[in-house]
Amino acid sequence: DYTVRYSKNKNVGRAVITIKGKGSYTGTKKLYFNIVPRKTSLTRAVSNTRGRMGVSWKKVTGITGYQIQYSTGSSFKNAKTVTVKGKTSKVIKKLKRGKTYYVRVRTYKTVNKVKYYSGWCSKKKVKIKK
């Protein structure tokens, strides 16, 4: 009684499902959904130097970059975000010595000036050297 057609549903971005009635059922309905990039995962999060934290993650192909988010609270309220392109590691400086920070990473891809984000990877806990 109806046909379903998918379009633009393989790459990151906005995809469309078109449902069209057949026979005595008439009309067309379009539904939109987002296809997001793959997640990454943290491989390392350590503090080897005073007031700094080194973060590394697995590489994901076909994306624009990564976002690193860090906070002193595990809920990431008042978190700071750093954007990285082309690298799979980052040293975050000017952190409070002796404090514990939580860190997580996600991927993003820009398509037609719109950013599509993956979900956040699992968080890691790092105690900053004094």
Tab-separated table of N, CA and C in Angstrom:
chain	number	residue	atom	x	y	z
A	1	ASP	N	0.796	-1.201	0.000
A	1	ASP	CA	0.000	0.000	0.000
A	1	ASP	C	0.844	1.274	0.000
A	2	TYR	N	2.164	1.108	0.129
A	2	TYR	CA	3.053	2.276	0.099
A	2	TYR	C	4.455	1.855	-0.336
A	3	THR	N	5.231	2.829	-0.763
A	3	THR	CA	6.638	2.571	-1.102
A	3	THR	C	7.507	3.447	-0.214
A	4	VAL	N	8.673	2.945	0.095
A	4	VAL	CA	9.638	3.676	0.912
A	4	VAL	C	10.895	3.878	0.089
A	5	ARG	N	11.370	5.110	0.044
A	5	ARG	CA	12.583	5.418	-0.700
A	5	ARG	C	13.553	6.175	0.212
A	6	TYR	N	14.785	5.745	0.214
A	6	TYR	CA	15.823	6.383	1.004
A	6	TYR	C	16.728	7.177	0.070
A	7	SER	N	17.218	8.320	0.545
A	7	SER	CA	18.207	9.055	-0.244
A	7	SER	C	19.193	9.732	0.694
A	8	LYS	N	20.421	9.866	0.224
A	8	LYS	CA	21.510	10.477	0.987
A	8	LYS	C	21.697	9.782	2.335
A	9	ASN	N	21.646	8.456	2.339
A	9	ASN	CA	21.687	7.750	3.621
A	9	ASN	C	22.957	6.932	3.846
A	10	LYS	N	24.055	7.291	3.164
A	10	LYS	CA	25.288	6.536	3.368
A	10	LYS	C	26.382	7.364	4.011
A	11	ASN	N	26.384	8.664	3.784
A	11	ASN	CA	27.447	9.520	4.304
A	11	ASN	C	26.935	10.362	5.463
A	12	VAL	N	27.880	10.905	6.226
A	12	VAL	CA	27.533	11.776	7.338
A	12	VAL	C	26.759	12.978	6.807
A	13	GLY	N	25.689	13.336	7.493
A	13	GLY	CA	24.872	14.476	7.100
A	13	GLY	C	23.401	14.176	7.296
A	14	ARG	N	22.574	14.940	6.618
A	14	ARG	CA	21.127	14.790	6.730
A	14	ARG	C	20.630	13.808	5.671
A	15	ALA	N	19.832	12.840	6.099
A	15	ALA	CA	19.296	11.824	5.189
A	15	ALA	C	17.775	11.935	5.138
A	16	VAL	N	17.191	11.361	4.090
A	16	VAL	CA	15.754	11.495	3.858
A	16	VAL	C	15.129	10.127	3.621
A	17	ILE	N	13.942	9.918	4.209
A	17	ILE	CA	13.098	8.769	3.905
A	17	ILE	C	11.815	9.341	3.307
A	18	THR	N	11.426	8.854	2.132
A	18	THR	CA	10.191	9.310	1.498
A	18	THR	C	9.217	8.138	1.456
A	19	ILE	N	8.031	8.353	2.023
A	19	ILE	CA	6.984	7.334	2.036
A	19	ILE	C	5.868	7.835	1.125
A	20	LYS	N	5.510	7.015	0.130
A	20	LYS	CA	4.516	7.421	-0.865
A	20	LYS	C	3.407	6.374	-0.934
A	21	GLY	N	2.163	6.840	-0.835
A	21	GLY	CA	1.014	5.951	-0.868
A	21	GLY	C	0.794	5.357	-2.247
A	22	LYS	N	0.194	4.147	-2.274
A	22	LYS	CA	-0.124	3.461	-3.534
A	22	LYS	C	-1.621	3.166	-3.574
A	23	GLY	N	-2.155	3.030	-4.799
A	23	GLY	CA	-3.555	2.639	-4.961
A	23	GLY	C	-4.493	3.665	-4.368
A	24	SER	N	-5.353	3.216	-3.450
A	24	SER	CA	-6.320	4.134	-2.850
A	24	SER	C	-5.697	5.017	-1.767
A	25	TYR	N	-4.445	4.755	-1.430
A	25	TYR	CA	-3.741	5.591	-0.456
A	25	TYR	C	-2.908	6.626	-1.211
A	26	THR	N	-3.154	7.874	-0.949
A	26	THR	CA	-2.425	8.921	-1.655
A	26	THR	C	-1.624	9.753	-0.667
A	27	GLY	N	-0.705	10.510	-1.202
A	27	GLY	CA	0.085	11.411	-0.371
A	27	GLY	C	1.516	10.944	-0.243
A	28	THR	N	2.328	11.877	0.160
A	28	THR	CA	3.754	11.628	0.343
A	28	THR	C	4.186	12.233	1.666
A	29	LYS	N	5.029	11.531	2.371
A	29	LYS	CA	5.572	12.021	3.643
A	29	LYS	C	7.084	11.870	3.613
A	30	LYS	N	7.795	12.969	3.942
A	30	LYS	CA	9.259	12.927	4.012
A	30	LYS	C	9.675	13.021	5.471
A	31	LEU	N	10.585	12.144	5.860
A	31	LEU	CA	11.146	12.149	7.210
A	31	LEU	C	12.646	12.356	7.094
A	32	TYR	N	13.178	13.187	7.959
A	32	TYR	CA	14.605	13.511	7.933
A	32	TYR	C	15.276	12.993	9.196
A	33	PHE	N	16.518	12.547	9.049
A	33	PHE	CA	17.311	12.140	10.200
A	33	PHE	C	18.781	12.412	9.907
A	34	ASN	N	19.579	12.473	10.957
A	34	ASN	CA	21.006	12.755	10.815
A	34	ASN	C	21.831	11.491	10.904
A	35	ILE	N	22.813	11.392	10.039
A	35	ILE	CA	23.809	10.330	10.120
A	35	ILE	C	25.059	10.986	10.696
A	36	VAL	N	25.509	10.492	11.830
A	36	VAL	CA	26.641	11.101	12.532
A	36	VAL	C	27.920	10.296	12.305
A	37	PRO	N	29.098	10.928	12.506
A	37	PRO	CA	30.355	10.191	12.319
A	37	PRO	C	30.558	9.130	13.410
A	38	ARG	N	31.493	8.226	13.141
A	38	ARG	CA	31.833	7.186	14.119
A	38	ARG	C	32.474	7.796	15.353
A	39	LYS	N	32.299	7.113	16.469
A	39	LYS	CA	32.931	7.520	17.732
A	39	LYS	C	34.409	7.175	17.712
A	40	THR	N	35.143	7.832	18.582
A	40	THR	CA	36.528	7.450	18.837
A	40	THR	C	36.605	6.955	20.273
A	41	SER	N	37.789	6.547	20.709
A	41	SER	CA	37.963	6.167	22.113
A	41	SER	C	39.308	6.668	22.613
A	42	LEU	N	39.350	7.021	23.869
A	42	LEU	CA	40.585	7.506	24.484
A	42	LEU	C	41.568	6.355	24.638
A	43	THR	N	42.823	6.571	24.243
A	43	THR	CA	43.846	5.557	24.457
A	43	THR	C	44.714	5.917	25.656
A	44	ARG	N	44.909	7.231	25.889
A	44	ARG	CA	45.712	7.682	27.028
A	44	ARG	C	45.225	9.024	27.531
A	45	ALA	N	45.287	9.192	28.829
A	45	ALA	CA	45.032	10.483	29.471
A	45	ALA	C	45.875	10.485	30.730
A	46	VAL	N	47.009	11.214	30.685
A	46	VAL	CA	47.961	11.199	31.800
A	46	VAL	C	48.472	12.603	32.095
A	47	SER	N	49.004	12.762	33.314
A	47	SER	CA	49.640	14.009	33.705
A	47	SER	C	51.077	13.693	34.096
A	48	ASN	N	52.012	13.880	33.152
A	48	ASN	CA	53.428	13.623	33.428
A	48	ASN	C	54.174	14.879	33.843
A	49	THR	N	53.608	16.028	33.592
A	49	THR	CA	54.246	17.313	33.874
A	49	THR	C	53.307	18.150	34.734
A	50	ARG	N	53.869	19.028	35.533
A	50	ARG	CA	53.085	19.868	36.429
A	50	ARG	C	52.102	20.755	35.650
A	51	GLY	N	50.836	20.679	36.028
A	51	GLY	CA	49.813	21.538	35.444
A	51	GLY	C	49.414	21.204	34.015
A	52	ARG	N	49.815	20.032	33.526
A	52	ARG	CA	49.493	19.634	32.143
A	52	ARG	C	48.891	18.237	32.102
A	53	MET	N	48.107	18.010	31.040
A	53	MET	CA	47.515	16.699	30.826
A	53	MET	C	47.676	16.335	29.356
A	54	GLY	N	48.222	15.153	29.097
A	54	GLY	CA	48.349	14.650	27.734
A	54	GLY	C	47.203	13.708	27.428
A	55	VAL	N	46.546	13.938	26.282
A	55	VAL	CA	45.392	13.140	25.890
A	55	VAL	C	45.639	12.561	24.499
A	56	SER	N	45.388	11.261	24.323
A	56	SER	CA	45.515	10.596	23.021
A	56	SER	C	44.265	9.775	22.764
A	57	TRP	N	43.904	9.626	21.476
A	57	TRP	CA	42.722	8.869	21.116
A	57	TRP	C	42.949	8.169	19.789
A	58	LYS	N	42.057	7.232	19.468
A	58	LYS	CA	42.162	6.470	18.218
A	58	LYS	C	41.727	7.330	17.038
A	59	LYS	N	42.409	7.144	15.900
A	59	LYS	CA	42.107	7.896	14.690
A	59	LYS	C	40.836	7.364	14.033
A	60	VAL	N	40.009	8.282	13.538
A	60	VAL	CA	38.811	7.941	12.774
A	60	VAL	C	38.951	8.610	11.411
A	61	THR	N	38.776	7.851	10.337
A	61	THR	CA	38.932	8.410	8.998
A	61	THR	C	37.630	9.058	8.518
A	62	GLY	N	37.771	10.016	7.608
A	62	GLY	CA	36.621	10.649	6.992
A	62	GLY	C	35.919	11.693	7.835
A	63	ILE	N	36.619	12.283	8.787
A	63	ILE	CA	36.020	13.315	9.640
A	63	ILE	C	36.778	14.625	9.485
A	64	THR	N	36.224	15.701	10.027
A	64	THR	CA	36.861	17.011	9.972
A	64	THR	C	37.806	17.206	11.153
A	65	GLY	N	37.421	16.749	12.341
A	65	GLY	CA	38.259	16.937	13.516
A	65	GLY	C	37.687	16.280	14.758
A	66	TYR	N	38.274	16.671	15.890
A	66	TYR	CA	37.906	16.096	17.190
A	66	TYR	C	37.634	17.226	18.179
A	67	GLN	N	36.789	16.963	19.149
A	67	GLN	CA	36.576	17.876	20.262
A	67	GLN	C	36.972	17.160	21.542
A	68	ILE	N	37.768	17.853	22.347
A	68	ILE	CA	38.166	17.329	23.659
A	68	ILE	C	37.455	18.178	24.696
A	69	GLN	N	36.841	17.529	25.649
A	69	GLN	CA	36.170	18.252	26.716
A	69	GLN	C	36.750	17.799	28.042
A	70	TYR	N	37.059	18.769	28.926
A	70	TYR	CA	37.615	18.421	30.233
A	70	TYR	C	37.000	19.291	31.316
A	71	SER	N	36.908	18.705	32.512
A	71	SER	CA	36.257	19.376	33.619
A	71	SER	C	36.739	18.777	34.939
A	72	THR	N	36.545	19.534	36.023
A	72	THR	CA	36.888	19.011	37.347
A	72	THR	C	35.744	18.170	37.924
A	73	GLY	N	34.575	18.227	37.302
A	73	GLY	CA	33.427	17.429	37.739
A	73	GLY	C	33.106	16.338	36.742
A	74	SER	N	32.685	15.198	37.214
A	74	SER	CA	32.401	14.067	36.324
A	74	SER	C	31.148	14.283	35.475
A	75	SER	N	30.314	15.264	35.836
A	75	SER	CA	29.111	15.563	35.051
A	75	SER	C	29.417	16.532	33.902
A	76	PHE	N	30.641	17.045	33.841
A	76	PHE	CA	31.117	17.970	32.815
A	76	PHE	C	30.357	19.296	32.814
A	77	LYS	N	29.826	19.674	33.979
A	77	LYS	CA	29.210	20.987	34.111
A	77	LYS	C	30.346	22.011	34.142
A	78	ASN	N	30.205	23.110	33.442
A	78	ASN	CA	31.253	24.141	33.314
A	78	ASN	C	32.524	23.588	32.676
A	79	ALA	N	32.374	22.658	31.757
A	79	ALA	CA	33.530	22.045	31.093
A	79	ALA	C	34.113	22.984	30.047
A	80	LYS	N	35.384	22.789	29.750
A	80	LYS	CA	36.056	23.521	28.686
A	80	LYS	C	36.231	22.576	27.504
A	81	THR	N	36.124	23.135	26.299
A	81	THR	CA	36.203	22.331	25.081
A	81	THR	C	37.318	22.845	24.190
A	82	VAL	N	38.109	21.913	23.653
A	82	VAL	CA	39.210	22.229	22.742
A	82	VAL	C	38.967	21.474	21.435
A	83	THR	N	39.145	22.162	20.304
A	83	THR	CA	38.973	21.538	18.994
A	83	THR	C	40.338	21.247	18.387
A	84	VAL	N	40.492	20.042	17.826
A	84	VAL	CA	41.756	19.606	17.224
A	84	VAL	C	41.468	19.053	15.833
A	85	LYS	N	42.287	19.449	14.858
A	85	LYS	CA	42.160	18.917	13.495
A	85	LYS	C	43.451	18.224	13.101
A	86	GLY	N	43.335	17.055	12.498
A	86	GLY	CA	44.484	16.378	11.916
A	86	GLY	C	45.428	15.671	12.864
A	87	LYS	N	45.211	15.734	14.168
A	87	LYS	CA	46.089	15.055	15.128
A	87	LYS	C	45.262	14.128	16.001
A	88	THR	N	45.922	13.181	16.634
A	88	THR	CA	45.235	12.272	17.554
A	88	THR	C	45.790	12.390	18.968
A	89	SER	N	46.352	13.546	19.274
A	89	SER	CA	46.808	13.795	20.641
A	89	SER	C	46.851	15.293	20.893
A	90	LYS	N	46.814	15.661	22.163
A	90	LYS	CA	46.831	17.065	22.537
A	90	LYS	C	47.324	17.178	23.968
A	91	VAL	N	48.142	18.204	24.226
A	91	VAL	CA	48.568	18.521	25.587
A	91	VAL	C	47.758	19.730	26.038
A	92	ILE	N	47.042	19.566	27.146
A	92	ILE	CA	46.227	20.644	27.697
A	92	ILE	C	47.017	21.266	28.841
A	93	LYS	N	47.218	22.586	28.752
A	93	LYS	CA	48.062	23.301	29.707
A	93	LYS	C	47.226	24.158	30.647
A	94	LYS	N	47.919	24.735	31.639
A	94	LYS	CA	47.328	25.666	32.612
A	94	LYS	C	46.198	25.037	33.411
A	95	LEU	N	46.415	23.802	33.866
A	95	LEU	CA	45.450	23.129	34.719
A	95	LEU	C	45.853	23.306	36.176
A	96	LYS	N	44.901	23.206	37.081
A	96	LYS	CA	45.174	23.376	38.505
A	96	LYS	C	45.914	22.158	39.039
A	97	ARG	N	47.068	22.404	39.625
A	97	ARG	CA	47.900	21.307	40.151
A	97	ARG	C	47.214	20.623	41.323
A	98	GLY	N	47.337	19.300	41.362
A	98	GLY	CA	46.762	18.515	42.449
A	98	GLY	C	45.280	18.199	42.282
A	99	LYS	N	44.617	18.821	41.321
A	99	LYS	CA	43.193	18.588	41.080
A	99	LYS	C	42.988	17.353	40.203
A	100	THR	N	41.803	16.764	40.282
A	100	THR	CA	41.437	15.652	39.415
A	100	THR	C	40.543	16.185	38.306
A	101	TYR	N	40.891	15.840	37.071
A	101	TYR	CA	40.108	16.255	35.908
A	101	TYR	C	39.520	15.031	35.223
A	102	TYR	N	38.385	15.244	34.582
A	102	TYR	CA	37.743	14.222	33.759
A	102	TYR	C	37.838	14.694	32.315
A	103	VAL	N	38.103	13.765	31.407
A	103	VAL	CA	38.288	14.127	30.003
A	103	VAL	C	37.558	13.138	29.109
A	104	ARG	N	37.039	13.636	27.964
A	104	ARG	CA	36.381	12.797	26.976
A	104	ARG	C	36.564	13.430	25.594
A	105	VAL	N	36.361	12.627	24.535
A	105	VAL	CA	36.606	13.081	23.165
A	105	VAL	C	35.444	12.640	22.273
A	106	ARG	N	35.148	13.458	21.258
A	106	ARG	CA	34.176	13.070	20.236
A	106	ARG	C	34.655	13.562	18.871
A	107	THR	N	34.129	12.969	17.809
A	107	THR	CA	34.496	13.358	16.448
A	107	THR	C	33.419	14.280	15.889
A	108	TYR	N	33.790	15.036	14.853
A	108	TYR	CA	32.796	15.814	14.131
A	108	TYR	C	33.173	15.914	12.665
A	109	LYS	N	32.159	16.137	11.850
A	109	LYS	CA	32.371	16.341	10.422
A	109	LYS	C	31.492	17.503	9.976
A	110	THR	N	32.074	18.403	9.184
A	110	THR	CA	31.335	19.539	8.665
A	110	THR	C	30.851	19.206	7.257
A	111	VAL	N	29.534	19.296	7.050
A	111	VAL	CA	28.918	19.044	5.746
A	111	VAL	C	28.019	20.243	5.438
A	112	ASN	N	28.301	20.934	4.338
A	112	ASN	CA	27.528	22.130	3.946
A	112	ASN	C	27.401	23.141	5.088
A	113	LYS	N	28.512	23.418	5.738
A	113	LYS	CA	28.619	24.385	6.838
A	113	LYS	C	27.853	23.986	8.108
A	114	VAL	N	27.433	22.725	8.196
A	114	VAL	CA	26.761	22.212	9.391
A	114	VAL	C	27.662	21.149	10.016
A	115	LYS	N	27.877	21.238	11.340
A	115	LYS	CA	28.707	20.258	12.028
A	115	LYS	C	27.834	19.130	12.577
A	116	TYR	N	28.254	17.894	12.296
A	116	TYR	CA	27.593	16.699	12.811
A	116	TYR	C	28.554	16.032	13.787
A	117	TYR	N	28.094	15.808	15.022
A	117	TYR	CA	28.941	15.286	16.085
A	117	TYR	C	28.604	13.836	16.405
A	118	SER	N	29.644	13.059	16.725
A	118	SER	CA	29.422	11.702	17.236
A	118	SER	C	29.088	11.819	18.718
A	119	GLY	N	28.811	10.688	19.337
A	119	GLY	CA	28.633	10.687	20.782
A	119	GLY	C	29.998	10.795	21.459
A	120	TRP	N	30.001	11.170	22.722
A	120	TRP	CA	31.257	11.257	23.476
A	120	TRP	C	31.759	9.850	23.792
A	121	CYS	N	33.074	9.681	23.809
A	121	CYS	CA	33.650	8.411	24.248
A	121	CYS	C	33.536	8.341	25.766
A	122	SER	N	33.866	7.218	26.347
A	122	SER	CA	33.805	7.105	27.801
A	122	SER	C	34.874	8.005	28.419
A	123	LYS	N	34.549	8.561	29.574
A	123	LYS	CA	35.452	9.533	30.218
A	123	LYS	C	36.580	8.836	30.962
A	124	LYS	N	37.688	9.575	31.106
A	124	LYS	CA	38.812	9.101	31.907
A	124	LYS	C	39.117	10.141	32.968
A	125	LYS	N	39.646	9.653	34.074
A	125	LYS	CA	39.948	10.477	35.235
A	125	LYS	C	41.463	10.644	35.329
A	126	VAL	N	41.930	11.892	35.499
A	126	VAL	CA	43.369	12.166	35.544
A	126	VAL	C	43.662	13.091	36.717
A	127	LYS	N	44.635	12.703	37.550
A	127	LYS	CA	45.078	13.560	38.653
A	127	LYS	C	46.282	14.360	38.146
A	128	ILE	N	46.207	15.676	38.220
A	128	ILE	CA	47.265	16.555	37.713
A	128	ILE	C	48.412	16.624	38.727
A	129	LYS	N	49.646	16.489	38.194
A	129	LYS	CA	50.842	16.523	39.057
A	129	LYS	C	50.992	17.867	39.742
A	130	LYS	N	51.488	17.831	40.969
A	130	LYS	CA	51.725	19.061	41.737
A	130	LYS	C	53.015	19.717	41.370
